[in-house]
Every structure is written in C-alpha cells, then in structure tokens.
GROMACS .gro file of C-alpha atoms in nm:
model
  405
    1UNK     CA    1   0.000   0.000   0.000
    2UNK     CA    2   0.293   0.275   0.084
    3UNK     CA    3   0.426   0.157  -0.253
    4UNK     CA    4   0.126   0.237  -0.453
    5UNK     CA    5   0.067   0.580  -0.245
    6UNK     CA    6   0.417   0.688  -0.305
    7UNK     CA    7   0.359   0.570  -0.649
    8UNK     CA    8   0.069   0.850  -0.665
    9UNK     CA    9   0.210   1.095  -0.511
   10UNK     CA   10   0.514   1.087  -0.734
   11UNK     CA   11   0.325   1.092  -1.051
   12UNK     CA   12   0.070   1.367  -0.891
   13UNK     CA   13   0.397   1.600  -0.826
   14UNK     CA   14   0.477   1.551  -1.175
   15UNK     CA   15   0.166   1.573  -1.338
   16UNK     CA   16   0.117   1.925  -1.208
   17UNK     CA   17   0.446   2.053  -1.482
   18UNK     CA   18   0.295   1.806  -1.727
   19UNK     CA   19  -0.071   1.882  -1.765
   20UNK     CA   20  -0.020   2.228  -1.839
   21UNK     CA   21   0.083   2.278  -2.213
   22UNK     CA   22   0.487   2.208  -2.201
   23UNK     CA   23   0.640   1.982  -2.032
   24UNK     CA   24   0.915   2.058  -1.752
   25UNK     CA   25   1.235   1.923  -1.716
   26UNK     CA   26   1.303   1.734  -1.405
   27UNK     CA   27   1.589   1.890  -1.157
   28UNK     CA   28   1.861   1.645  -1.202
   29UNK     CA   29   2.071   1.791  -0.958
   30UNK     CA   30   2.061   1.673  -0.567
   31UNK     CA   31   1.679   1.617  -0.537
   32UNK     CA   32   1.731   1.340  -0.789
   33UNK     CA   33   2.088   1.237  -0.683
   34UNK     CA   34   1.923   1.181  -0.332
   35UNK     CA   35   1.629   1.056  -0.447
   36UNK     CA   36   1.555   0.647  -0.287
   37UNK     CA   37   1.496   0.373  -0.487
   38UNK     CA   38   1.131   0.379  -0.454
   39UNK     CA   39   1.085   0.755  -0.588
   40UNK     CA   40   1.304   0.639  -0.848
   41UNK     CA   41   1.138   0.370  -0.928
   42UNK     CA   42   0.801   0.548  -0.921
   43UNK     CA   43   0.963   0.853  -1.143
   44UNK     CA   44   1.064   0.615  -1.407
   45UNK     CA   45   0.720   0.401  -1.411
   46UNK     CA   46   0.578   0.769  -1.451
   47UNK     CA   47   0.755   0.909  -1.748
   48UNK     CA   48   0.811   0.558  -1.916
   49UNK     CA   49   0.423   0.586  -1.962
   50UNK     CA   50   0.452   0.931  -2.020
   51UNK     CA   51   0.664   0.915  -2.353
   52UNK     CA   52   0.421   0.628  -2.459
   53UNK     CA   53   0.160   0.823  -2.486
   54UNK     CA   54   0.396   1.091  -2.577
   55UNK     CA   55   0.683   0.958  -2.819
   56UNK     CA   56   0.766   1.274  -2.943
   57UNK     CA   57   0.806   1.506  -2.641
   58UNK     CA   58   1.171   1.609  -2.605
   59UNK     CA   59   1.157   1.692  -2.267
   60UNK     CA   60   0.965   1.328  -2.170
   61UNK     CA   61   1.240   1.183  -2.306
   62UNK     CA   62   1.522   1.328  -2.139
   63UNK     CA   63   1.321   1.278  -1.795
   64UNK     CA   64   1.319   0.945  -1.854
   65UNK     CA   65   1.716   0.950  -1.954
   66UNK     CA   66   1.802   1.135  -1.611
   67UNK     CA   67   1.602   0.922  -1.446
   68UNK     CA   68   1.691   0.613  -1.577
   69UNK     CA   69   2.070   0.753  -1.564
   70UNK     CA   70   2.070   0.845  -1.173
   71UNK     CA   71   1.910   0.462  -1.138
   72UNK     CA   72   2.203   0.311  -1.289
   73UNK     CA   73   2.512   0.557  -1.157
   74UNK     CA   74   2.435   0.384  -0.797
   75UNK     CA   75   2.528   0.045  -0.944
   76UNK     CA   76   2.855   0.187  -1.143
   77UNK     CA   77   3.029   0.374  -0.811
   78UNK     CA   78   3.141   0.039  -0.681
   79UNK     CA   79   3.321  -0.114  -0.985
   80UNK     CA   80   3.357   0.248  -1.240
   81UNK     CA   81   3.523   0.042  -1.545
   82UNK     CA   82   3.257  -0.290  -1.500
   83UNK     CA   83   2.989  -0.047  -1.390
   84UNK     CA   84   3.054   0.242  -1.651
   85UNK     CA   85   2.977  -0.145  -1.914
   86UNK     CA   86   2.663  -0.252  -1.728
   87UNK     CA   87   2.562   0.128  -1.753
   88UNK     CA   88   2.599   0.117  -2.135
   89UNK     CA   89   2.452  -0.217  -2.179
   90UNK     CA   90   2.132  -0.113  -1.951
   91UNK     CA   91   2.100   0.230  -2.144
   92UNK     CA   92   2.138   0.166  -2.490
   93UNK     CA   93   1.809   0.069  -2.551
   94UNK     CA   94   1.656   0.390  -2.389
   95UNK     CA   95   1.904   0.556  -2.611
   96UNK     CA   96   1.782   0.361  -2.978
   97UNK     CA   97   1.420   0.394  -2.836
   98UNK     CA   98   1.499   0.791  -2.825
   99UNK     CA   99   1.710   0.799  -3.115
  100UNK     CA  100   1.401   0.647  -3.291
  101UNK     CA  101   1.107   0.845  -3.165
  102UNK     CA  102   1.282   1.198  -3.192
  103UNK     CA  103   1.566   1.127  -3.444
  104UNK     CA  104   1.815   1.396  -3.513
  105UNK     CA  105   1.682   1.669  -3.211
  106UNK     CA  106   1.881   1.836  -2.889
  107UNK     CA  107   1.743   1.595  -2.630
  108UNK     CA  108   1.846   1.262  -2.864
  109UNK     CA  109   2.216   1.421  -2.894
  110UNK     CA  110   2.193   1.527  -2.562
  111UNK     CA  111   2.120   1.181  -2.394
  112UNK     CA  112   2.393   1.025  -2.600
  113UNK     CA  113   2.670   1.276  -2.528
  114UNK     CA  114   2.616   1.287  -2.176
  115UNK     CA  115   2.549   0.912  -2.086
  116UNK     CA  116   2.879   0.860  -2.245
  117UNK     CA  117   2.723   0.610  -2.489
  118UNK     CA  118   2.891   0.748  -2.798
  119UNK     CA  119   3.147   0.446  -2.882
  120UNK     CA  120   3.407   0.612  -3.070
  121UNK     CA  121   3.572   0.996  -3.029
  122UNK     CA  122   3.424   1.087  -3.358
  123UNK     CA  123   3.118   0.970  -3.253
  124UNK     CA  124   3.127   1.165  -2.924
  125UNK     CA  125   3.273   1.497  -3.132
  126UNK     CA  126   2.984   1.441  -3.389
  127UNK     CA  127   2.698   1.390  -3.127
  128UNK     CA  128   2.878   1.727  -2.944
  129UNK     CA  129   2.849   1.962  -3.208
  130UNK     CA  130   2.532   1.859  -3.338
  131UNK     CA  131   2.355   1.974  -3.010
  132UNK     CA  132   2.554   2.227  -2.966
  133UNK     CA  133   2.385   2.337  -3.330
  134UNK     CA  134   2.075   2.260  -3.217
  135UNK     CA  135   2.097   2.420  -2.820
  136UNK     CA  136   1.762   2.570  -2.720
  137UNK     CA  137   1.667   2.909  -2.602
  138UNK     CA  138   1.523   2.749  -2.281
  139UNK     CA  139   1.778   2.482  -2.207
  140UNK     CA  140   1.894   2.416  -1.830
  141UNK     CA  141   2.199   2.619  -1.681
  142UNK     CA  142   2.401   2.294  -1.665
  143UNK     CA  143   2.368   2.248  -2.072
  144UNK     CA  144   2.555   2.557  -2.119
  145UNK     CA  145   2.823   2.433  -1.856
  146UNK     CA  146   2.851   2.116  -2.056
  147UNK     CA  147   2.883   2.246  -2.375
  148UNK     CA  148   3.114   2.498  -2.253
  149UNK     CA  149   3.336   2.258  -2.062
  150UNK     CA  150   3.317   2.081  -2.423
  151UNK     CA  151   3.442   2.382  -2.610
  152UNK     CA  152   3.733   2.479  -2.381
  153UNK     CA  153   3.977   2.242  -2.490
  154UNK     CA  154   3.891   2.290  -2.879
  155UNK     CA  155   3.997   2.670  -2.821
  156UNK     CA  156   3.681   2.701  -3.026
  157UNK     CA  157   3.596   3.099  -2.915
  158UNK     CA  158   3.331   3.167  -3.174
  159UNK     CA  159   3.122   2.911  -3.051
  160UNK     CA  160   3.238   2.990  -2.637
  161UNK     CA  161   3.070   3.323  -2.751
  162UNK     CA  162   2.784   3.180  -2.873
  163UNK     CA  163   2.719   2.925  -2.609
  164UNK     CA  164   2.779   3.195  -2.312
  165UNK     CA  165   2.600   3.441  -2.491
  166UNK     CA  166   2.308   3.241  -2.476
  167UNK     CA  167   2.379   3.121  -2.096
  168UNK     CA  168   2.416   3.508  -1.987
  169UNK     CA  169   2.108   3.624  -2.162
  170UNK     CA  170   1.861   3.336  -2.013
  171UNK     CA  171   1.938   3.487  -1.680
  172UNK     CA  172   2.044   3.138  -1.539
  173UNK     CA  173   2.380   3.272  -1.412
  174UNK     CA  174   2.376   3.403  -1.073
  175UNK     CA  175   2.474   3.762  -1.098
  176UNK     CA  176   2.646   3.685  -0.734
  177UNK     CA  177   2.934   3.415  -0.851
  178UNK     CA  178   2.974   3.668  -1.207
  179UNK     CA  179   3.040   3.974  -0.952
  180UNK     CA  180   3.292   3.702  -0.741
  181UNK     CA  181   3.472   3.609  -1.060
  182UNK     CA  182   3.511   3.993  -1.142
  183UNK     CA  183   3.647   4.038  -0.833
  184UNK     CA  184   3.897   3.784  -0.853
  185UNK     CA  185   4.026   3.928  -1.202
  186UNK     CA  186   4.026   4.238  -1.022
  187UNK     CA  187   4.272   4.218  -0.823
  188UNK     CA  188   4.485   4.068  -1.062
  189UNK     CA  189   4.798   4.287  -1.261
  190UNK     CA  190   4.762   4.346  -1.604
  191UNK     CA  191   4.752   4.078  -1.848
  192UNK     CA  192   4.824   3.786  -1.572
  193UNK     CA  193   4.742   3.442  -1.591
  194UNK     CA  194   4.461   3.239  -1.398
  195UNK     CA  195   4.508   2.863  -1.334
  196UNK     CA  196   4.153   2.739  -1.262
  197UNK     CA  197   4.133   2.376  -1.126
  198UNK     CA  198   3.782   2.311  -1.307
  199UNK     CA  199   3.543   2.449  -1.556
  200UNK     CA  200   3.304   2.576  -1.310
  201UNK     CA  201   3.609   2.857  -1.225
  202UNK     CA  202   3.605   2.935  -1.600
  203UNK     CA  203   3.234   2.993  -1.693
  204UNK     CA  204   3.161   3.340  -1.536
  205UNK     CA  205   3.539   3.475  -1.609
  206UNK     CA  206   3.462   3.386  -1.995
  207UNK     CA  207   3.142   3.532  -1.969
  208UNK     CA  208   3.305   3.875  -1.836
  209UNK     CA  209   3.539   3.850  -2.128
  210UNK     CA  210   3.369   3.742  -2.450
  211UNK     CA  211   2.996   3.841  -2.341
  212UNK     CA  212   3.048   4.130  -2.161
  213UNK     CA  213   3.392   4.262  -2.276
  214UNK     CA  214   3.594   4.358  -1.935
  215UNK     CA  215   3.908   4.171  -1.837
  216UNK     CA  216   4.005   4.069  -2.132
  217UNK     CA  217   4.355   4.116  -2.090
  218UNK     CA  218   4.368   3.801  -1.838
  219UNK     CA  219   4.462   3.492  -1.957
  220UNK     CA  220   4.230   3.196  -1.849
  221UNK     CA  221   4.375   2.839  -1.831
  222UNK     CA  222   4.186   2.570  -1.749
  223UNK     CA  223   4.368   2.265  -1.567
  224UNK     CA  224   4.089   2.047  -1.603
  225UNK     CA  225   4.200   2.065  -2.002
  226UNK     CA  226   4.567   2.049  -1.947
  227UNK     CA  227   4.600   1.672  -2.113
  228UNK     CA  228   4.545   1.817  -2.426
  229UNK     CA  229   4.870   1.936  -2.555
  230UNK     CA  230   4.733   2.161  -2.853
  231UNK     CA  231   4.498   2.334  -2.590
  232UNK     CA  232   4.841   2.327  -2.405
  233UNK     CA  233   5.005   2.507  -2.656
  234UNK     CA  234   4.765   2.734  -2.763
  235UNK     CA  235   4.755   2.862  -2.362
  236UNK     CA  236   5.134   2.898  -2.367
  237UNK     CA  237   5.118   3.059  -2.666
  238UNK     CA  238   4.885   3.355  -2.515
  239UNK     CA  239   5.141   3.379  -2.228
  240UNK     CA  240   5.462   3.388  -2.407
  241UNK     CA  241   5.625   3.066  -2.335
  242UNK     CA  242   5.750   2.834  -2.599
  243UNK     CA  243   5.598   2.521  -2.644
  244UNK     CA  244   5.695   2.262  -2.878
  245UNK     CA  245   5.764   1.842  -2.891
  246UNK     CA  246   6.034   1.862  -2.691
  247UNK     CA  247   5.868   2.064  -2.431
  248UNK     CA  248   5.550   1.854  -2.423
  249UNK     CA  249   5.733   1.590  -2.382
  250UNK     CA  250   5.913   1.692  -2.107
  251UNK     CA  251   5.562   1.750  -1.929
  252UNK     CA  252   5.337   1.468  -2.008
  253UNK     CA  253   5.374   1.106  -1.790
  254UNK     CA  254   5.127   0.847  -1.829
  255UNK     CA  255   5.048   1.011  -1.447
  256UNK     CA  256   4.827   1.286  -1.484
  257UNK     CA  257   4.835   1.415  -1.121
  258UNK     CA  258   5.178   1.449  -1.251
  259UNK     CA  259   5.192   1.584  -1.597
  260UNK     CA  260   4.946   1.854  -1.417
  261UNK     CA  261   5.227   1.924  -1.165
  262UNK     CA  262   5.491   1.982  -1.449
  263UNK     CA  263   5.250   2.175  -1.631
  264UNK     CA  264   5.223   2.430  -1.398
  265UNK     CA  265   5.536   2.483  -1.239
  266UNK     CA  266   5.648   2.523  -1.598
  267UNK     CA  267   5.418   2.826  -1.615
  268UNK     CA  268   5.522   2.994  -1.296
  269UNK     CA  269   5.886   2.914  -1.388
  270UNK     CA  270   5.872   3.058  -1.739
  271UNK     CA  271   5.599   3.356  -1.738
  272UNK     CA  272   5.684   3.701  -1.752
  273UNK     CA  273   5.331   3.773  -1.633
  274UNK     CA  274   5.232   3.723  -1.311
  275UNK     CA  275   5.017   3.403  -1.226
  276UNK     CA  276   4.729   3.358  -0.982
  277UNK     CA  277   4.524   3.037  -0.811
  278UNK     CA  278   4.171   3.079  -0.691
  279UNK     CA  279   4.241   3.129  -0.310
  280UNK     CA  280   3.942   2.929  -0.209
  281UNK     CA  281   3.971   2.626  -0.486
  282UNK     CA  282   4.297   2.595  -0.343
  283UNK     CA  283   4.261   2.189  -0.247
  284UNK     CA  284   4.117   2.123  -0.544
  285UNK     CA  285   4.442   2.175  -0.795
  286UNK     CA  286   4.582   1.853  -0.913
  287UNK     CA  287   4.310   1.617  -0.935
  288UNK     CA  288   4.136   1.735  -0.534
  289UNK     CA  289   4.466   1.690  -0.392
  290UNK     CA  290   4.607   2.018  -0.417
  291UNK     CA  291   4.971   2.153  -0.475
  292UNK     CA  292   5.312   2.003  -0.366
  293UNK     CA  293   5.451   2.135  -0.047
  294UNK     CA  294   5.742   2.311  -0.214
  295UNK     CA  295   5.499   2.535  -0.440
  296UNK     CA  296   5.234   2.644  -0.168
  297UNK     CA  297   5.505   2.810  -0.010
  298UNK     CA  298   5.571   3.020  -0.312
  299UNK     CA  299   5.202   3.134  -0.309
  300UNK     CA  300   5.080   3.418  -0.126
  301UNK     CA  301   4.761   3.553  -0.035
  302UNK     CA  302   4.622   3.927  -0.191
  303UNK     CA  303   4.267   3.873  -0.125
  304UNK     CA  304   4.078   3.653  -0.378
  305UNK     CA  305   4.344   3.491  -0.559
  306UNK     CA  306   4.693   3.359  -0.462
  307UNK     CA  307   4.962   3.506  -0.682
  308UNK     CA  308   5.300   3.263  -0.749
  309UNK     CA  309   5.616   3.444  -0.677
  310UNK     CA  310   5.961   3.294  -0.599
  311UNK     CA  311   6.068   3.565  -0.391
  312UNK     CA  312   5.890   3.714  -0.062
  313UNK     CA  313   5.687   4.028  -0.093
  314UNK     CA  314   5.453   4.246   0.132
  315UNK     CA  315   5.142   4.041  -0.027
  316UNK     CA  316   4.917   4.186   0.268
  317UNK     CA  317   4.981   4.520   0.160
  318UNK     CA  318   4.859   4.424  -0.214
  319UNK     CA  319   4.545   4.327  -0.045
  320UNK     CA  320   4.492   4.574   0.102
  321UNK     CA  321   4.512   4.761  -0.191
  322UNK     CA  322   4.270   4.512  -0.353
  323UNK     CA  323   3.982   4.557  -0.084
  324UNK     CA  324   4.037   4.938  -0.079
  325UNK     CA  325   4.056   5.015  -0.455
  326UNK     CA  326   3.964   4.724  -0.681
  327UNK     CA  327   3.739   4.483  -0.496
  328UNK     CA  328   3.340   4.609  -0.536
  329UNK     CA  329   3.195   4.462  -0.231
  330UNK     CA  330   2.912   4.698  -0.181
  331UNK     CA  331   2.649   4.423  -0.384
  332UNK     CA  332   2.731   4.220  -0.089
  333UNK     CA  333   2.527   4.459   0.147
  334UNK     CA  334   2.158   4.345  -0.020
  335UNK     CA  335   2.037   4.182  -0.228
  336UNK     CA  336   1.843   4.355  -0.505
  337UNK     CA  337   1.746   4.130  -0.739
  338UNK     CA  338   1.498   3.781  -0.700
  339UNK     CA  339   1.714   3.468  -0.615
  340UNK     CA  340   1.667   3.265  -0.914
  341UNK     CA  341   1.657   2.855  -0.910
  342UNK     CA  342   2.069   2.792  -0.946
  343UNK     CA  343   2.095   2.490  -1.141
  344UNK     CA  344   2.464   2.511  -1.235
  345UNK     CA  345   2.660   2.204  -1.272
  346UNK     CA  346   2.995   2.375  -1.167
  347UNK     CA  347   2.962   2.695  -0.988
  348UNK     CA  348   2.921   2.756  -0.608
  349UNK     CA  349   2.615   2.904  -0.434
  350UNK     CA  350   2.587   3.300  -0.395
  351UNK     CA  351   2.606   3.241  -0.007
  352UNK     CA  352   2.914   3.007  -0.026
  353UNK     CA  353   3.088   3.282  -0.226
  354UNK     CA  354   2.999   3.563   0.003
  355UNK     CA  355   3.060   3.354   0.307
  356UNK     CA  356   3.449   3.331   0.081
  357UNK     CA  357   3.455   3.697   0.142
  358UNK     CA  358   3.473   3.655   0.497
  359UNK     CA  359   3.711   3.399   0.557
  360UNK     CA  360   4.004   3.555   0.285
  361UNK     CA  361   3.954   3.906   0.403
  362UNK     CA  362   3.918   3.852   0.793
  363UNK     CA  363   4.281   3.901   0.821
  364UNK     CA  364   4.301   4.240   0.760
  365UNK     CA  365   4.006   4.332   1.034
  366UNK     CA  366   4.264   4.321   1.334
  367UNK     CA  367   4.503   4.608   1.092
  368UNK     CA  368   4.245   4.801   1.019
  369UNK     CA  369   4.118   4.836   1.388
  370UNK     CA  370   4.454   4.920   1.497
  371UNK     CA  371   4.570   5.164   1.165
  372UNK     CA  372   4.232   5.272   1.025
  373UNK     CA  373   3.926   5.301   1.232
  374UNK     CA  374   3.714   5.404   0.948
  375UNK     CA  375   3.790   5.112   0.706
  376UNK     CA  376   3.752   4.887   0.982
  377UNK     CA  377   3.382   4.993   1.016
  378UNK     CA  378   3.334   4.974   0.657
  379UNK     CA  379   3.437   4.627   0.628
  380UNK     CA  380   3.301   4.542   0.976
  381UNK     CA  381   2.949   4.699   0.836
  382UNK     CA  382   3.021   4.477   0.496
  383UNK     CA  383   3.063   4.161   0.722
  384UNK     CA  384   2.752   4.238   0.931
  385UNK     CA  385   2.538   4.240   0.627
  386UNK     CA  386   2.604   3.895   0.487
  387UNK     CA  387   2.581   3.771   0.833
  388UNK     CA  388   2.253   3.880   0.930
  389UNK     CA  389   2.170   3.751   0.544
  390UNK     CA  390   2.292   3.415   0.619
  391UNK     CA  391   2.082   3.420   0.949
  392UNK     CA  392   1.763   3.474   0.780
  393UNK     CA  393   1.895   3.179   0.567
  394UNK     CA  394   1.913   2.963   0.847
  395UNK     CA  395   2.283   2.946   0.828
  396UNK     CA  396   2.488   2.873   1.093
  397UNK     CA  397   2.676   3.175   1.100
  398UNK     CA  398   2.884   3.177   1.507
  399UNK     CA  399   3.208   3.108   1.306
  400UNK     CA  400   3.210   3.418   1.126
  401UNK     CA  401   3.064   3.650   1.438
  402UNK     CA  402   3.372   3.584   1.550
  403UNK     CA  403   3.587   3.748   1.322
  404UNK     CA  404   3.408   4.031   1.438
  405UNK     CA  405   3.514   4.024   1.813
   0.00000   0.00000   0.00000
C-alpha cells in the first residue's frame, strides 16, 4: 500500500508541470541524486508511460534519460570500469528507443553525449556539435556548462561566444558568482594568468570577457584541459612561453596528477606575467589533492586569488590595496534582485561565495582596527550584512561573528 501511495504521489507532483501545455524538465541535480529507490522507481514508471503516450516530447524523453541515468550511476560507483559497461549495456536501448522516436533533435544528442554512450571519439565529437547546433533558447543552466566545458579544450571561441551568450542572456547565471569572478580578475595585474582547477572557475570569467567585454587582458587556463597538448600550446602561446615536442614531452607522464604538476610549475617558472590560483579552490588543484609542499610556499595571499612568486613580498599590503581600490563589495550589502533557481553544474552558491569573502579578508580586520578606524567599520558593516543575510537563511553563522570580536 505505501508503494502504490508513493507511487501516486510521485506521478501527482509531476503531473502538475505536465498537464499544463509544455512539459518541464526534471531537476537532475541533488533532489534526484538523493532521491531512494522507490521515488526512483516510481519517477521512471511515470515518465516511461509518459513518452508512450507521448513519443515525441523532447523533454519526456530526457526525464526518462536522467532518471533512468541516476538509477544506474548507484550500481557503477562500486566497480567504475565494470559499472561504466553494465551502464551502457542497460542504457542503450533507452538511447535507440529515443534515437528512434525523436531522431536527429537536442534531447536525442543530448542523452547520448552525456550518458557517455557514444562508442568512438568521432562519434562523441559528432553527437557534441550537433547539439551544440541545435541548443535551445530554454535549455537548463548545466547544458551551457557542458557544452562549454566541451568547447574549452577545442579553443573554439566563436562558438564559447555563442554558447555563453546564450547562458548570460537566459538569466540562469547568478549575478552573485559573475560579480565574485570579477572580483577575482580584479585584483589581478595586467595581463596575468589564472590557473583554474575546473570548468566551473572558468564559466563566469569567460562570460566577463567574451559576453560582456571587461578583463580581457587576463589569460584563463583551465587545468581540467591540461591533457590536451594543442589546448596546451595554444595557452602557452597567449602567455609567451615556448611550447613545442620537446617541451610537451618533457611535461606529459602516463600520471596525470603528474603531468598537471609539471604543467604548472612550468608556467610559474617561465611567465613574464604574473600568475594567480583561486584562493578558495585551493585543495582542489591537481586532481582534489592540491599543490606540492614546495609550491604552496611560493604562493601568497592578496585577497581573492593567490599570486606565485619565488621571492617574498609584502602580499598583505597588495590586499589591502585590492579591498580598498579594486574589490566592489558593496552588492554584498543586499540583495536587489529575485534569487533565481541555481541549477549550475559547476559553480558555487551566492552564499558560499559571500561567506568566501569573509574567511580571505578577515585578516586584515585586526590592521584596520589598529591603523584605520574608518575602514575597519566599513568592512566590519560589509561583514555584518552577509551575516545577518545568512541568518535569515538559516545558516549557521557563530564562526564568522567571530571574526568580528
């Protein structure tokens, strides 16, 4: 009986996006990820009938793929290479019986790029740039992320342009995390070079550059494409360091926690422009487990970022700087604009990036009481704000009422 009420319910919550006269694409972020085998269950029972009665709704489809995908990553975490092969064998007949019923559209291409069911790199490439063709003006944040993360190592700017262009103007992206990545280029010299360990650190900063034209004397690379060796070149190329067989060579190992180590120390030993690290992404360089020993302690601390340099400087003194003249913190005071449904694949939450603020510029609260009453109040006032905005959040917030003791 609970299975046949749960059964209901599920459907009835579902029913309610359905009946009306477009269908709406399931969240297949955490709710789903979460979701327990009976809901699952019940979800797929649900839409398999749906796209039935349906065959040639798009968006029935690819409900059916998430669910049916989510159902099958729980038996694949165990075993990834014997589970990533039951996975294909379970969902290539969901992918013929959507290749059949909608033949040549977004969600078919979709489905097959993303399930990894593409069996060849041609294939994959193929599948790739036909949806990227075919993107729609309502697709999910986290389709723009994907595609984008696809572009990246192709160096493929007209369609990055495109893609973002698209992604800035649906008014998925969280004008918080854009304002945090402008920030972090902020502070930055003059033509330096960002290392960012994933694709959800590149997103906004491209955005800021080919959509809405500031920074773009920075020079993004992303790590996450670093086993690539023509993106590789084309990166070192922008910077000014040679690059070449010999030189790739030299970098790549069949380890790539490794060739990602050679990689960059080769750019902070060779670059005439200064490099930065996202100060808060820190541990996740080199594959989650962050830098060698021997390179953290040529990194030092000017706000948002972490700048490489081989000899010791008066980095609190450049951070100060930044919080005084480049940072613009005032947006973190209120919040003017509705919060919007954040369904980014990549990118943190607006109160995990304001809640950043806090812990990288706490250290300067103690110098400014002591050197510069009225700063201190200005940044005390700034920190007061996003705390009593976290509160109404139901954030736990005693850790960072204490910075202001």
């Amino acid at each position: 009986m609970k299975r046949i009420l749960t059964t209901l319910l599920v459907a009835a919550t579902m029913m309610t996006g359905s009946s009306a006269q477009k269908t709406e694409l399931i969240d297949r972020g955490i709710p789903l990820y979460l979701a327990d085998s009976l809901k699952l269950d019940s979800m797929y029972n649900y839409w398999n009938s749906f796209v039935v009665q349906h065959p040639k709704d798009n968006v029935a489809w690819r409900n059916l793929f998430e669910v049916c995908s989510n159902q099958e990553f729980r038996l694949r975490c165990k075993n990834w290479e014997a589970g990533m092969q039951h996975f294909r064998d379970e969902m290539m007949p969901l992918l013929e019986r959507i290749k059949n019923a909608i033949p040549g559209s977004y969600s078919a291409y979709y489905c097959e790029y993303e399930g990894m069911l593409a069996t060849t790199t041609d294939r994959r490439e193929l599948v790739a740039d036909s949806a990227i063709v075919l993107l729609p003006k309502d697709a999910p944040a986290g389709d723009y992320e994907l595609w984008t993360q696809y572009l990246i190592p192709k160096r493929d700017t007209v369609r990055i342009i495109n893609v973002l262009t698209q992604y800035y103007e649906s008014g998925q992206y969280p004008e918080e995390s854009l304002q945090y990545h402008f920030n972090e280029l902020q502070g930055m010299e003059e033509g330096g070079v960002y290392i960012a360990p994933h694709p959800g650190e590149m997103v906004g900063k491209l955005i800021l550059q080919h959509v809405l034209g500031v920074h773009k004397d920075k020079i993004l690379y992303d790590e996450d494409a670093a086993m690539n060796p023509e993106y590789v070149k084309d990166v070192f190329g922008h910077i000014g360091i040679p690059f070449n067989d010999d030189v790739w060579n030299q970098l790549w190992t069949t380890w790539q926690d490794k060739t990602l180590t050679a990689i960059m120390r080769y750019i902070f030993d060779h670059s005439k422009r200064p490099v930065y690290l996202s100060a808060h992404d820190m541990w996740q360089y080199i594959i989650g487990e962050g830098l060698p020993d021997e390179l953290k302690a040529c990194l030092y601390n000017e706000g948002l970022t972490m700048r490489y340099s081989a000899k010791p400087y008066d980095n609190r003194a450049v951070k100060r700087r930044n919080i005084e003249q480049r940072y613009r913190l005032e947006y973190l005071r209120m919040r003017f604009h509705p919060v919007m449904k954040n369904t980014q694949r990549f990118s943190g939450s607006a109160e995990a990036y304001a809640m950043n603020y806090m812990r990288l510029l706490r250290d300067q609260l103690p110098y400014y009481k002591q050197h510069n009453k009225e700063r201190y109040q200005w940044l005390s006032d700034i920190f007061t704000d996003i705390i009593e905005r976290l509160e109404k959040e139901n954030y736990d917030v005693d850790e960072f009422k204490d910075y202001l003791k």
